[in-house]
Amino acid sequence: RKEVEQDPGPFNVPEGATVAFNCTYSNSASQSFFWYRQDCRKEPKLLMSVYSSGNEDGRFTAQLNRASQYISLLIRDSKLSDSATYLCVVNIGGSNYKLTFGKGTLLTVNP
Amino acid sequence: DAGITQSPRHKVTETGTPVTLRCHQTENHRYMYWYRQDPEHGLRLIHYSYGVKDTDKGEVSDGYSVSRSKTEDFLLTLESATSSQTSVYFCATMTGVEAFFGQGTRLTVV
């Protein structure tokens, strides 16, 4: 089982749609969780951290379920500019920070 | 942006030749990483560093070595390039909360 697994996608949605991405992780000792965004042929950039209590940033909502080892990202009112690959990222923690990435889910928002 | 520069940005090399990729950061971050990104595998950690001269292997370290003689520079060497090492290579630094990536190096081994 891979350490971080995501919906394979791709997702094609119309502008204004709500879209949800799911991610599971295998290591129960994982300590911190993130969603990164990667535009085509660009480097990944942090979209948002994911907290146990859930967190929201504008149209984006991230949730964490430690018991099920599950992370989600919800995008409401999709914009054309949301088209990108979304990467689920887990930090197992300990003294050396090592991020493990899911393979990513490609989102295309259509006009 | 975290001031991470990778060089070269693009390189074509022949099988069997050594290749060195350079990562330079201006933020004085302690942690630095080399990842490779392939369509079928996503981003995978090659090597990482947690301080000057302190490095460790990631999940795909075979055929790669690294060196970090200064805080700001982290070098990745392909000792004898193979076609399976054709990939996009990303350097990253990390604070306790966020990783910052360089723009990537597209390496083709022919």
JSON list of C-alpha atoms in Angstrom, two decimals:
[
{"chain": "A", "resi": 1, "resn": "ARG", "atom": "CA", "xyz": [0.00, 0.00, 0.00]},
{"chain": "A", "resi": 2, "resn": "LYS", "atom": "CA", "xyz": [1.38, 3.39, -0.93]},
{"chain": "A", "resi": 3, "resn": "GLU", "atom": "CA", "xyz": [1.95, 5.81, 1.91]},
{"chain": "A", "resi": 4, "resn": "VAL", "atom": "CA", "xyz": [-0.33, 8.46, 0.44]},
{"chain": "A", "resi": 5, "resn": "GLU", "atom": "CA", "xyz": [-3.10, 7.64, -2.03]},
{"chain": "A", "resi": 6, "resn": "GLN", "atom": "CA", "xyz": [-5.33, 10.06, -3.85]},
{"chain": "A", "resi": 7, "resn": "ASP", "atom": "CA", "xyz": [-8.26, 9.91, -6.22]},
{"chain": "A", "resi": 8, "resn": "PRO", "atom": "CA", "xyz": [-6.61, 9.29, -9.60]},
{"chain": "A", "resi": 9, "resn": "GLY", "atom": "CA", "xyz": [-8.83, 11.73, -11.47]},
{"chain": "A", "resi": 10, "resn": "PRO", "atom": "CA", "xyz": [-8.83, 13.56, -13.74]},
{"chain": "A", "resi": 11, "resn": "PHE", "atom": "CA", "xyz": [-11.73, 15.75, -12.73]},
{"chain": "A", "resi": 12, "resn": "ASN", "atom": "CA", "xyz": [-13.44, 17.89, -15.36]},
{"chain": "A", "resi": 13, "resn": "VAL", "atom": "CA", "xyz": [-16.02, 20.27, -13.92]},
{"chain": "A", "resi": 14, "resn": "PRO", "atom": "CA", "xyz": [-17.88, 23.38, -15.11]},
{"chain": "A", "resi": 15, "resn": "GLU", "atom": "CA", "xyz": [-17.24, 26.77, -13.62]},
{"chain": "A", "resi": 16, "resn": "GLY", "atom": "CA", "xyz": [-19.19, 27.22, -10.42]},
{"chain": "A", "resi": 17, "resn": "ALA", "atom": "CA", "xyz": [-19.18, 23.53, -9.53]},
{"chain": "A", "resi": 18, "resn": "THR", "atom": "CA", "xyz": [-18.19, 22.08, -6.19]},
{"chain": "A", "resi": 19, "resn": "VAL", "atom": "CA", "xyz": [-15.50, 19.44, -6.34]},
{"chain": "A", "resi": 20, "resn": "ALA", "atom": "CA", "xyz": [-14.03, 17.24, -3.61]},
{"chain": "A", "resi": 21, "resn": "PHE", "atom": "CA", "xyz": [-10.71, 15.44, -3.49]},
{"chain": "A", "resi": 22, "resn": "ASN", "atom": "CA", "xyz": [-9.97, 12.57, -1.17]},
{"chain": "A", "resi": 23, "resn": "CYS", "atom": "CA", "xyz": [-6.72, 11.22, 0.18]},
{"chain": "A", "resi": 24, "resn": "THR", "atom": "CA", "xyz": [-5.74, 8.41, 2.52]},
{"chain": "A", "resi": 25, "resn": "TYR", "atom": "CA", "xyz": [-2.44, 7.85, 4.31]},
{"chain": "A", "resi": 26, "resn": "SER", "atom": "CA", "xyz": [-1.03, 4.63, 5.71]},
{"chain": "A", "resi": 27, "resn": "ASN", "atom": "CA", "xyz": [1.19, 5.75, 8.58]},
{"chain": "A", "resi": 28, "resn": "SER", "atom": "CA", "xyz": [-0.86, 6.39, 11.69]},
{"chain": "A", "resi": 29, "resn": "ALA", "atom": "CA", "xyz": [2.10, 8.25, 13.20]},
{"chain": "A", "resi": 30, "resn": "SER", "atom": "CA", "xyz": [1.81, 11.01, 10.58]},
{"chain": "A", "resi": 31, "resn": "GLN", "atom": "CA", "xyz": [1.80, 14.38, 12.24]},
{"chain": "A", "resi": 32, "resn": "SER", "atom": "CA", "xyz": [0.99, 17.07, 9.74]},
{"chain": "A", "resi": 33, "resn": "PHE", "atom": "CA", "xyz": [-0.96, 17.28, 6.53]},
{"chain": "A", "resi": 34, "resn": "PHE", "atom": "CA", "xyz": [-1.15, 19.62, 3.59]},
{"chain": "A", "resi": 35, "resn": "TRP", "atom": "CA", "xyz": [-2.65, 20.25, 0.21]},
{"chain": "A", "resi": 36, "resn": "TYR", "atom": "CA", "xyz": [-0.29, 21.56, -2.45]},
{"chain": "A", "resi": 37, "resn": "ARG", "atom": "CA", "xyz": [-1.20, 22.89, -5.85]},
{"chain": "A", "resi": 38, "resn": "GLN", "atom": "CA", "xyz": [0.91, 22.39, -8.96]},
{"chain": "A", "resi": 39, "resn": "ASP", "atom": "CA", "xyz": [0.27, 24.20, -12.20]},
{"chain": "A", "resi": 40, "resn": "CYS", "atom": "CA", "xyz": [1.34, 22.60, -15.45]},
{"chain": "A", "resi": 41, "resn": "ARG", "atom": "CA", "xyz": [5.15, 22.51, -15.75]},
{"chain": "A", "resi": 42, "resn": "LYS", "atom": "CA", "xyz": [5.56, 24.52, -12.55]},
{"chain": "A", "resi": 43, "resn": "GLU", "atom": "CA", "xyz": [6.71, 23.73, -9.05]},
{"chain": "A", "resi": 44, "resn": "PRO", "atom": "CA", "xyz": [4.30, 22.68, -6.28]},
{"chain": "A", "resi": 45, "resn": "LYS", "atom": "CA", "xyz": [3.12, 25.41, -3.93]},
{"chain": "A", "resi": 46, "resn": "LEU", "atom": "CA", "xyz": [1.38, 25.18, -0.60]},
{"chain": "A", "resi": 47, "resn": "LEU", "atom": "CA", "xyz": [-2.37, 25.63, -0.89]},
{"chain": "A", "resi": 48, "resn": "MET", "atom": "CA", "xyz": [-3.27, 25.02, 2.72]},
{"chain": "A", "resi": 49, "resn": "SER", "atom": "CA", "xyz": [-2.41, 23.07, 5.82]},
{"chain": "A", "resi": 50, "resn": "VAL", "atom": "CA", "xyz": [-4.96, 20.62, 7.18]},
{"chain": "A", "resi": 51, "resn": "TYR", "atom": "CA", "xyz": [-5.88, 20.69, 10.86]},
{"chain": "A", "resi": 52, "resn": "SER", "atom": "CA", "xyz": [-7.77, 18.17, 12.94]},
{"chain": "A", "resi": 53, "resn": "SER", "atom": "CA", "xyz": [-10.58, 20.63, 13.52]},
{"chain": "A", "resi": 54, "resn": "GLY", "atom": "CA", "xyz": [-10.92, 21.31, 9.81]},
{"chain": "A", "resi": 55, "resn": "ASN", "atom": "CA", "xyz": [-10.06, 24.63, 8.24]},
{"chain": "A", "resi": 56, "resn": "GLU", "atom": "CA", "xyz": [-11.36, 26.93, 5.58]},
{"chain": "A", "resi": 57, "resn": "ASP", "atom": "CA", "xyz": [-9.71, 29.48, 3.34]},
{"chain": "A", "resi": 58, "resn": "GLY", "atom": "CA", "xyz": [-12.21, 31.26, 1.16]},
{"chain": "A", "resi": 59, "resn": "ARG", "atom": "CA", "xyz": [-13.66, 28.72, -1.26]},
{"chain": "A", "resi": 60, "resn": "PHE", "atom": "CA", "xyz": [-11.39, 25.95, -0.01]},
{"chain": "A", "resi": 61, "resn": "THR", "atom": "CA", "xyz": [-12.14, 23.65, 2.92]},
{"chain": "A", "resi": 62, "resn": "ALA", "atom": "CA", "xyz": [-9.78, 20.98, 4.20]},
{"chain": "A", "resi": 63, "resn": "GLN", "atom": "CA", "xyz": [-10.66, 18.25, 6.65]},
{"chain": "A", "resi": 64, "resn": "LEU", "atom": "CA", "xyz": [-8.73, 15.56, 8.47]},
{"chain": "A", "resi": 65, "resn": "ASN", "atom": "CA", "xyz": [-10.05, 12.35, 9.98]},
{"chain": "A", "resi": 66, "resn": "ARG", "atom": "CA", "xyz": [-7.25, 10.77, 11.98]},
{"chain": "A", "resi": 67, "resn": "ALA", "atom": "CA", "xyz": [-9.26, 7.71, 12.93]},
{"chain": "A", "resi": 68, "resn": "SER", "atom": "CA", "xyz": [-9.85, 6.85, 9.27]},
{"chain": "A", "resi": 69, "resn": "GLN", "atom": "CA", "xyz": [-6.49, 8.29, 8.13]},
{"chain": "A", "resi": 70, "resn": "TYR", "atom": "CA", "xyz": [-8.32, 10.37, 5.57]},
{"chain": "A", "resi": 71, "resn": "ILE", "atom": "CA", "xyz": [-7.88, 13.91, 4.28]},
{"chain": "A", "resi": 72, "resn": "SER", "atom": "CA", "xyz": [-10.18, 15.85, 2.02]},
{"chain": "A", "resi": 73, "resn": "LEU", "atom": "CA", "xyz": [-10.22, 19.09, 0.07]},
{"chain": "A", "resi": 74, "resn": "LEU", "atom": "CA", "xyz": [-13.43, 20.76, -1.03]},
{"chain": "A", "resi": 75, "resn": "ILE", "atom": "CA", "xyz": [-13.46, 23.54, -3.61]},
{"chain": "A", "resi": 76, "resn": "ARG", "atom": "CA", "xyz": [-16.66, 25.52, -3.91]},
{"chain": "A", "resi": 77, "resn": "ASP", "atom": "CA", "xyz": [-17.67, 27.77, -6.81]},
{"chain": "A", "resi": 78, "resn": "SER", "atom": "CA", "xyz": [-14.84, 26.54, -9.02]},
{"chain": "A", "resi": 79, "resn": "LYS", "atom": "CA", "xyz": [-12.98, 29.10, -11.14]},
{"chain": "A", "resi": 80, "resn": "LEU", "atom": "CA", "xyz": [-11.06, 28.56, -14.35]},
{"chain": "A", "resi": 81, "resn": "SER", "atom": "CA", "xyz": [-7.93, 29.50, -12.40]},
{"chain": "A", "resi": 82, "resn": "ASP", "atom": "CA", "xyz": [-8.44, 26.52, -10.10]},
{"chain": "A", "resi": 83, "resn": "SER", "atom": "CA", "xyz": [-7.35, 24.22, -12.93]},
{"chain": "A", "resi": 84, "resn": "ALA", "atom": "CA", "xyz": [-4.23, 22.50, -11.64]},
{"chain": "A", "resi": 85, "resn": "THR", "atom": "CA", "xyz": [-3.00, 19.29, -10.06]},
{"chain": "A", "resi": 86, "resn": "TYR", "atom": "CA", "xyz": [-3.76, 18.99, -6.36]},
{"chain": "A", "resi": 87, "resn": "LEU", "atom": "CA", "xyz": [-1.28, 17.08, -4.24]},
{"chain": "A", "resi": 88, "resn": "CYS", "atom": "CA", "xyz": [-2.03, 15.51, -0.88]},
{"chain": "A", "resi": 89, "resn": "VAL", "atom": "CA", "xyz": [1.04, 15.71, 1.34]},
{"chain": "A", "resi": 90, "resn": "VAL", "atom": "CA", "xyz": [1.85, 14.07, 4.66]},
{"chain": "A", "resi": 91, "resn": "ASN", "atom": "CA", "xyz": [4.69, 14.70, 7.09]},
{"chain": "A", "resi": 92, "resn": "ILE", "atom": "CA", "xyz": [5.43, 11.70, 9.25]},
{"chain": "A", "resi": 93, "resn": "GLY", "atom": "CA", "xyz": [7.33, 13.97, 11.59]},
{"chain": "A", "resi": 94, "resn": "GLY", "atom": "CA", "xyz": [10.09, 13.15, 13.99]},
{"chain": "A", "resi": 95, "resn": "SER", "atom": "CA", "xyz": [13.39, 15.00, 14.09]},
{"chain": "A", "resi": 96, "resn": "ASN", "atom": "CA", "xyz": [13.73, 15.23, 10.31]},
{"chain": "A", "resi": 97, "resn": "TYR", "atom": "CA", "xyz": [10.92, 16.69, 8.30]},
{"chain": "A", "resi": 98, "resn": "LYS", "atom": "CA", "xyz": [10.12, 14.48, 5.33]},
{"chain": "A", "resi": 99, "resn": "LEU", "atom": "CA", "xyz": [7.13, 15.13, 3.15]},
{"chain": "A", "resi": 100, "resn": "THR", "atom": "CA", "xyz": [5.47, 12.27, 1.31]},
{"chain": "A", "resi": 101, "resn": "PHE", "atom": "CA", "xyz": [3.37, 13.23, -1.68]},
{"chain": "A", "resi": 102, "resn": "GLY", "atom": "CA", "xyz": [0.39, 11.61, -3.28]},
{"chain": "A", "resi": 103, "resn": "LYS", "atom": "CA", "xyz": [0.51, 11.29, -7.05]},
{"chain": "A", "resi": 104, "resn": "GLY", "atom": "CA", "xyz": [-1.87, 14.17, -7.44]},
{"chain": "A", "resi": 105, "resn": "THR", "atom": "CA", "xyz": [-5.30, 14.72, -8.93]},
{"chain": "A", "resi": 106, "resn": "LEU", "atom": "CA", "xyz": [-5.70, 16.82, -12.05]},
{"chain": "A", "resi": 107, "resn": "LEU", "atom": "CA", "xyz": [-8.58, 19.27, -12.02]},
{"chain": "A", "resi": 108, "resn": "THR", "atom": "CA", "xyz": [-9.79, 21.03, -15.15]},
{"chain": "A", "resi": 109, "resn": "VAL", "atom": "CA", "xyz": [-12.46, 23.69, -14.73]},
{"chain": "A", "resi": 110, "resn": "ASN", "atom": "CA", "xyz": [-14.29, 24.36, -17.98]},
{"chain": "A", "resi": 111, "resn": "PRO", "atom": "CA", "xyz": [-16.07, 27.57, -19.02]},
{"chain": "B", "resi": 1, "resn": "ASP", "atom": "CA", "xyz": [8.99, 33.08, -2.82]},
{"chain": "B", "resi": 2, "resn": "ALA", "atom": "CA", "xyz": [11.72, 31.39, -0.80]},
{"chain": "B", "resi": 3, "resn": "GLY", "atom": "CA", "xyz": [14.64, 32.26, -3.06]},
{"chain": "B", "resi": 4, "resn": "ILE", "atom": "CA", "xyz": [15.45, 28.79, -4.39]},
{"chain": "B", "resi": 5, "resn": "THR", "atom": "CA", "xyz": [17.37, 28.58, -7.63]},
{"chain": "B", "resi": 6, "resn": "GLN", "atom": "CA", "xyz": [18.05, 25.39, -9.52]},
{"chain": "B", "resi": 7, "resn": "SER", "atom": "CA", "xyz": [20.64, 25.04, -12.23]},
{"chain": "B", "resi": 8, "resn": "PRO", "atom": "CA", "xyz": [20.62, 24.04, -14.94]},
{"chain": "B", "resi": 9, "resn": "ARG", "atom": "CA", "xyz": [16.92, 24.31, -15.80]},
{"chain": "B", "resi": 10, "resn": "HIS", "atom": "CA", "xyz": [17.23, 21.93, -18.72]},
{"chain": "B", "resi": 11, "resn": "LYS", "atom": "CA", "xyz": [19.87, 19.36, -19.56]},
{"chain": "B", "resi": 12, "resn": "VAL", "atom": "CA", "xyz": [20.33, 16.60, -22.10]},
{"chain": "B", "resi": 13, "resn": "THR", "atom": "CA", "xyz": [23.08, 14.14, -21.34]},
{"chain": "B", "resi": 14, "resn": "GLU", "atom": "CA", "xyz": [24.32, 10.80, -22.58]},
{"chain": "B", "resi": 15, "resn": "THR", "atom": "CA", "xyz": [23.97, 7.48, -20.80]},
{"chain": "B", "resi": 16, "resn": "GLY", "atom": "CA", "xyz": [26.93, 6.77, -18.56]},
{"chain": "B", "resi": 17, "resn": "THR", "atom": "CA", "xyz": [28.00, 10.36, -17.98]},
{"chain": "B", "resi": 18, "resn": "PRO", "atom": "CA", "xyz": [28.02, 11.97, -14.54]},
{"chain": "B", "resi": 19, "resn": "VAL", "atom": "CA", "xyz": [25.65, 14.87, -14.01]},
{"chain": "B", "resi": 20, "resn": "THR", "atom": "CA", "xyz": [25.42, 17.38, -11.16]},
{"chain": "B", "resi": 21, "resn": "LEU", "atom": "CA", "xyz": [22.37, 19.47, -10.43]},
{"chain": "B", "resi": 22, "resn": "ARG", "atom": "CA", "xyz": [22.66, 22.46, -8.14]},
{"chain": "B", "resi": 23, "resn": "CYS", "atom": "CA", "xyz": [20.21, 23.95, -5.70]},
{"chain": "B", "resi": 24, "resn": "HIS", "atom": "CA", "xyz": [20.89, 27.32, -4.10]},
{"chain": "B", "resi": 25, "resn": "GLN", "atom": "CA", "xyz": [18.75, 28.95, -1.43]},
{"chain": "B", "resi": 26, "resn": "THR", "atom": "CA", "xyz": [18.93, 32.39, 0.12]},
{"chain": "B", "resi": 27, "resn": "GLU", "atom": "CA", "xyz": [16.63, 31.80, 3.11]},
{"chain": "B", "resi": 28, "resn": "ASN", "atom": "CA", "xyz": [19.05, 29.98, 5.43]},
{"chain": "B", "resi": 29, "resn": "HIS", "atom": "CA", "xyz": [16.63, 27.08, 5.79]},
{"chain": "B", "resi": 30, "resn": "ARG", "atom": "CA", "xyz": [18.10, 24.09, 7.55]},
{"chain": "B", "resi": 31, "resn": "TYR", "atom": "CA", "xyz": [16.27, 21.37, 5.65]},
{"chain": "B", "resi": 32, "resn": "MET", "atom": "CA", "xyz": [16.81, 20.79, 1.93]},
{"chain": "B", "resi": 33, "resn": "TYR", "atom": "CA", "xyz": [15.47, 18.05, -0.33]},
{"chain": "B", "resi": 34, "resn": "TRP", "atom": "CA", "xyz": [15.80, 16.59, -3.79]},
{"chain": "B", "resi": 35, "resn": "TYR", "atom": "CA", "xyz": [12.72, 15.06, -5.40]},
{"chain": "B", "resi": 36, "resn": "ARG", "atom": "CA", "xyz": [12.09, 13.60, -8.80]},
{"chain": "B", "resi": 37, "resn": "GLN", "atom": "CA", "xyz": [8.70, 13.79, -10.45]},
{"chain": "B", "resi": 38, "resn": "ASP", "atom": "CA", "xyz": [7.45, 11.24, -12.96]},
{"chain": "B", "resi": 39, "resn": "PRO", "atom": "CA", "xyz": [3.91, 10.91, -14.33]},
{"chain": "B", "resi": 40, "resn": "GLU", "atom": "CA", "xyz": [3.46, 7.35, -13.12]},
{"chain": "B", "resi": 41, "resn": "HIS", "atom": "CA", "xyz": [4.92, 7.88, -9.64]},
{"chain": "B", "resi": 42, "resn": "GLY", "atom": "CA", "xyz": [4.43, 11.51, -8.72]},
{"chain": "B", "resi": 43, "resn": "LEU", "atom": "CA", "xyz": [7.00, 13.21, -6.51]},
{"chain": "B", "resi": 44, "resn": "ARG", "atom": "CA", "xyz": [9.48, 10.89, -4.81]},
{"chain": "B", "resi": 45, "resn": "LEU", "atom": "CA", "xyz": [12.20, 11.82, -2.35]},
{"chain": "B", "resi": 46, "resn": "ILE", "atom": "CA", "xyz": [15.75, 11.07, -3.50]},
{"chain": "B", "resi": 47, "resn": "HIS", "atom": "CA", "xyz": [17.90, 12.49, -0.70]},
{"chain": "B", "resi": 48, "resn": "TYR", "atom": "CA", "xyz": [17.54, 15.13, 1.94]},
{"chain": "B", "resi": 49, "resn": "SER", "atom": "CA", "xyz": [19.72, 17.19, 4.23]},
{"chain": "B", "resi": 50, "resn": "TYR", "atom": "CA", "xyz": [19.10, 18.37, 7.76]},
{"chain": "B", "resi": 51, "resn": "GLY", "atom": "CA", "xyz": [22.22, 20.47, 8.04]},
{"chain": "B", "resi": 52, "resn": "VAL", "atom": "CA", "xyz": [25.65, 21.11, 6.58]},
{"chain": "B", "resi": 53, "resn": "LYS", "atom": "CA", "xyz": [27.25, 17.74, 5.83]},
{"chain": "B", "resi": 54, "resn": "ASP", "atom": "CA", "xyz": [24.21, 15.95, 7.27]},
{"chain": "B", "resi": 55, "resn": "THR", "atom": "CA", "xyz": [22.35, 14.01, 4.61]},
{"chain": "B", "resi": 56, "resn": "ASP", "atom": "CA", "xyz": [20.21, 10.91, 4.39]},
{"chain": "B", "resi": 57, "resn": "LYS", "atom": "CA", "xyz": [18.57, 8.74, 1.76]},
{"chain": "B", "resi": 58, "resn": "GLY", "atom": "CA", "xyz": [15.04, 8.97, 0.54]},
{"chain": "B", "resi": 59, "resn": "GLU", "atom": "CA", "xyz": [12.97, 6.30, -1.13]},
{"chain": "B", "resi": 60, "resn": "VAL", "atom": "CA", "xyz": [14.71, 6.36, -4.55]},
{"chain": "B", "resi": 61, "resn": "SER", "atom": "CA", "xyz": [18.35, 7.09, -3.71]},
{"chain": "B", "resi": 62, "resn": "ASP", "atom": "CA", "xyz": [20.06, 4.38, -5.81]},
{"chain": "B", "resi": 63, "resn": "GLY", "atom": "CA", "xyz": [22.29, 5.94, -8.47]},
{"chain": "B", "resi": 64, "resn": "TYR", "atom": "CA", "xyz": [22.28, 9.34, -6.78]},
{"chain": "B", "resi": 65, "resn": "SER", "atom": "CA", "xyz": [24.55, 11.06, -4.30]},
{"chain": "B", "resi": 66, "resn": "VAL", "atom": "CA", "xyz": [24.34, 14.44, -2.63]},
{"chain": "B", "resi": 67, "resn": "SER", "atom": "CA", "xyz": [26.58, 16.91, -0.90]},
{"chain": "B", "resi": 68, "resn": "ARG", "atom": "CA", "xyz": [25.97, 19.92, 1.27]},
{"chain": "B", "resi": 69, "resn": "SER", "atom": "CA", "xyz": [29.10, 21.83, 2.19]},
{"chain": "B", "resi": 70, "resn": "LYS", "atom": "CA", "xyz": [27.28, 25.12, 2.83]},
{"chain": "B", "resi": 71, "resn": "THR", "atom": "CA", "xyz": [23.84, 25.90, 4.17]},
{"chain": "B", "resi": 72, "resn": "GLU", "atom": "CA", "xyz": [22.79, 27.53, 0.93]},
{"chain": "B", "resi": 73, "resn": "ASP", "atom": "CA", "xyz": [23.90, 24.85, -1.55]},
{"chain": "B", "resi": 74, "resn": "PHE", "atom": "CA", "xyz": [22.68, 21.28, -2.02]},
{"chain": "B", "resi": 75, "resn": "LEU", "atom": "CA", "xyz": [24.12, 19.32, -4.94]},
{"chain": "B", "resi": 76, "resn": "LEU", "atom": "CA", "xyz": [22.63, 16.21, -6.52]},
{"chain": "B", "resi": 77, "resn": "THR", "atom": "CA", "xyz": [24.94, 13.99, -8.57]},
{"chain": "B", "resi": 78, "resn": "LEU", "atom": "CA", "xyz": [23.93, 11.22, -10.90]},
{"chain": "B", "resi": 79, "resn": "GLU", "atom": "CA", "xyz": [27.06, 9.13, -10.83]},
{"chain": "B", "resi": 80, "resn": "SER", "atom": "CA", "xyz": [26.46, 7.44, -14.19]},
{"chain": "B", "resi": 81, "resn": "ALA", "atom": "CA", "xyz": [23.27, 8.63, -15.81]},
{"chain": "B", "resi": 82, "resn": "THR", "atom": "CA", "xyz": [20.78, 6.08, -17.11]},
{"chain": "B", "resi": 83, "resn": "SER", "atom": "CA", "xyz": [17.65, 6.51, -19.20]},
{"chain": "B", "resi": 84, "resn": "SER", "atom": "CA", "xyz": [15.51, 5.68, -16.15]},
{"chain": "B", "resi": 85, "resn": "GLN", "atom": "CA", "xyz": [16.79, 8.87, -14.57]},
{"chain": "B", "resi": 86, "resn": "THR", "atom": "CA", "xyz": [15.11, 10.99, -17.22]},
{"chain": "B", "resi": 87, "resn": "SER", "atom": "CA", "xyz": [12.78, 13.06, -15.09]},
{"chain": "B", "resi": 88, "resn": "VAL", "atom": "CA", "xyz": [11.98, 16.46, -13.66]},
{"chain": "B", "resi": 89, "resn": "TYR", "atom": "CA", "xyz": [14.03, 17.14, -10.54]},
{"chain": "B", "resi": 90, "resn": "PHE", "atom": "CA", "xyz": [12.85, 19.52, -7.85]},
{"chain": "B", "resi": 91, "resn": "CYS", "atom": "CA", "xyz": [14.84, 20.93, -5.01]},
{"chain": "B", "resi": 92, "resn": "ALA", "atom": "CA", "xyz": [12.97, 22.07, -1.91]},
{"chain": "B", "resi": 93, "resn": "THR", "atom": "CA", "xyz": [13.65, 23.69, 1.40]},
{"chain": "B", "resi": 94, "resn": "MET", "atom": "CA", "xyz": [11.45, 23.50, 4.42]},
{"chain": "B", "resi": 95, "resn": "THR", "atom": "CA", "xyz": [10.55, 25.52, 7.44]},
{"chain": "B", "resi": 96, "resn": "GLY", "atom": "CA", "xyz": [8.68, 23.70, 10.15]},
{"chain": "B", "resi": 97, "resn": "VAL", "atom": "CA", "xyz": [5.42, 24.28, 8.34]},
{"chain": "B", "resi": 98, "resn": "GLU", "atom": "CA", "xyz": [5.90, 24.76, 4.62]},
{"chain": "B", "resi": 99, "resn": "ALA", "atom": "CA", "xyz": [8.07, 23.40, 1.83]},
{"chain": "B", "resi": 100, "resn": "PHE", "atom": "CA", "xyz": [9.27, 25.75, -0.89]},
{"chain": "B", "resi": 101, "resn": "PHE", "atom": "CA", "xyz": [10.27, 24.37, -4.25]},
{"chain": "B", "resi": 102, "resn": "GLY", "atom": "CA", "xyz": [12.65, 25.46, -6.93]},
{"chain": "B", "resi": 103, "resn": "GLN", "atom": "CA", "xyz": [11.40, 25.73, -10.49]},
{"chain": "B", "resi": 104, "resn": "GLY", "atom": "CA", "xyz": [12.70, 22.30, -11.43]},
{"chain": "B", "resi": 105, "resn": "THR", "atom": "CA", "xyz": [15.33, 20.84, -13.73]},
{"chain": "B", "resi": 106, "resn": "ARG", "atom": "CA", "xyz": [14.20, 18.86, -16.73]},
{"chain": "B", "resi": 107, "resn": "LEU", "atom": "CA", "xyz": [16.82, 16.17, -17.32]},
{"chain": "B", "resi": 108, "resn": "THR", "atom": "CA", "xyz": [16.85, 13.93, -20.36]},
{"chain": "B", "resi": 109, "resn": "VAL", "atom": "CA", "xyz": [19.27, 11.01, -20.58]},
{"chain": "B", "resi": 110, "resn": "VAL", "atom": "CA", "xyz": [19.73, 9.72, -24.13]}
]
